[in-house]
């Protein structure tokens, strides 16, 4: 546990020391702020007011921006975790001190996840702002954030796994970004495959599993889905890190 | 301290380490020599648990590097080749981080970090960011890192590469100091360094061990050279010396001041030829001004072994 916290602290501070963390944070907040402004403006147009849509049920997963920005920032935040360590050779320092591969993987994972989740804190301002001028369904806000946390956990584990495959940050970024987009696209795929596969695609589709959260529903099925995939990805990462020693 | 048995490491078709066996005793300073690509770094990486062997076994302090790797790592301070470091950290911050990883606790961390910073001469710049350090200073941070856990066994991959002569001397002193109560294995290309600090030398060539012994014995093992300067003509001197049965490779040459010099080897390394040389020349009544026997230097031995 001591090793974990020590490594975690270093990983997290490395994210704050490097410009990439700040670039990711700026892009993320700019896009989300813009989406919020856009939604408020659009939903106030006369033709939409009568639909009585909630801003936050659209903000969480209801726009194209939410998905693309999440795929982009998790890929960008996780790309250097192992790739950089292997490129610069510092992995040799880590694998020759008495720490286990599991501790290394978990510390990197939680550091990236912490950074990612802390970025969401400023978005609470939107809730406060909107709460002052309109009625906000806090249930939807809560479940939206829970869903986002689960989603971020899973995407981070995918990015971490991809980073452990390569020593190039760029390659890591591209493959995790594409893989995440492919997982999103399973939702559309289910329309063109046979009924037998449809269920599987439906179950594996992130969009499908996520859709309850913006409605204010936290379903155990989705929680199990996100957590089990996260744990599976982390398991694969540990094996991937170990496998460098077999070769 | 280290026992390596029939160690083999293959990278695809290439055998980087090929059936290597050696032991390092507690308290020894061992120099691992060899041309580039001889398998030194690979051997070190296997001992430090960074990569597993293809076959063969390695134990450190009685622990197997493959099955008891965490225990082994507790006993080792390792400085990898090229000294990888986290560029965004400050020196003292980095060393504290490493000390914690190596299992130090509380006050012990502060004490050890202060000690290694002092020992590696980093005191005046311990708050500098590693990225901005010169090659020599990075090297010293790497060495401080290897030392910070107070390990019984130090493994240093080319510790003095990239340092200026003064720093090299300091590092050498430091290694000698550490070697008093600890085991040190270091690889280097600088042979004079090995002659100065190592008790034992292992020369690797093409993944195999070409020679291993103390520095004196490794050089003595190859042919000793006898040199004699006599006041006579080179031709006469050569003929005279040829009467010695064990003398071989006799070369004689005139010197500028009218003397002659003869150089020869002995067929048997155990027999000292000096007495016989003196006697045959003395019988002729010539004057001798030099009679010497020279063991080849480590460098000559190294070239001899590794250029076959």
XYZ file of C-alpha atoms in Angstrom, chain A residues 43 111 117 162:
4
model
C -33.375 24.771 -25.353
C -3.366 8.736 -10.992
C -12.174 13.182 -12.543
C -2.891 0.545 -25.086
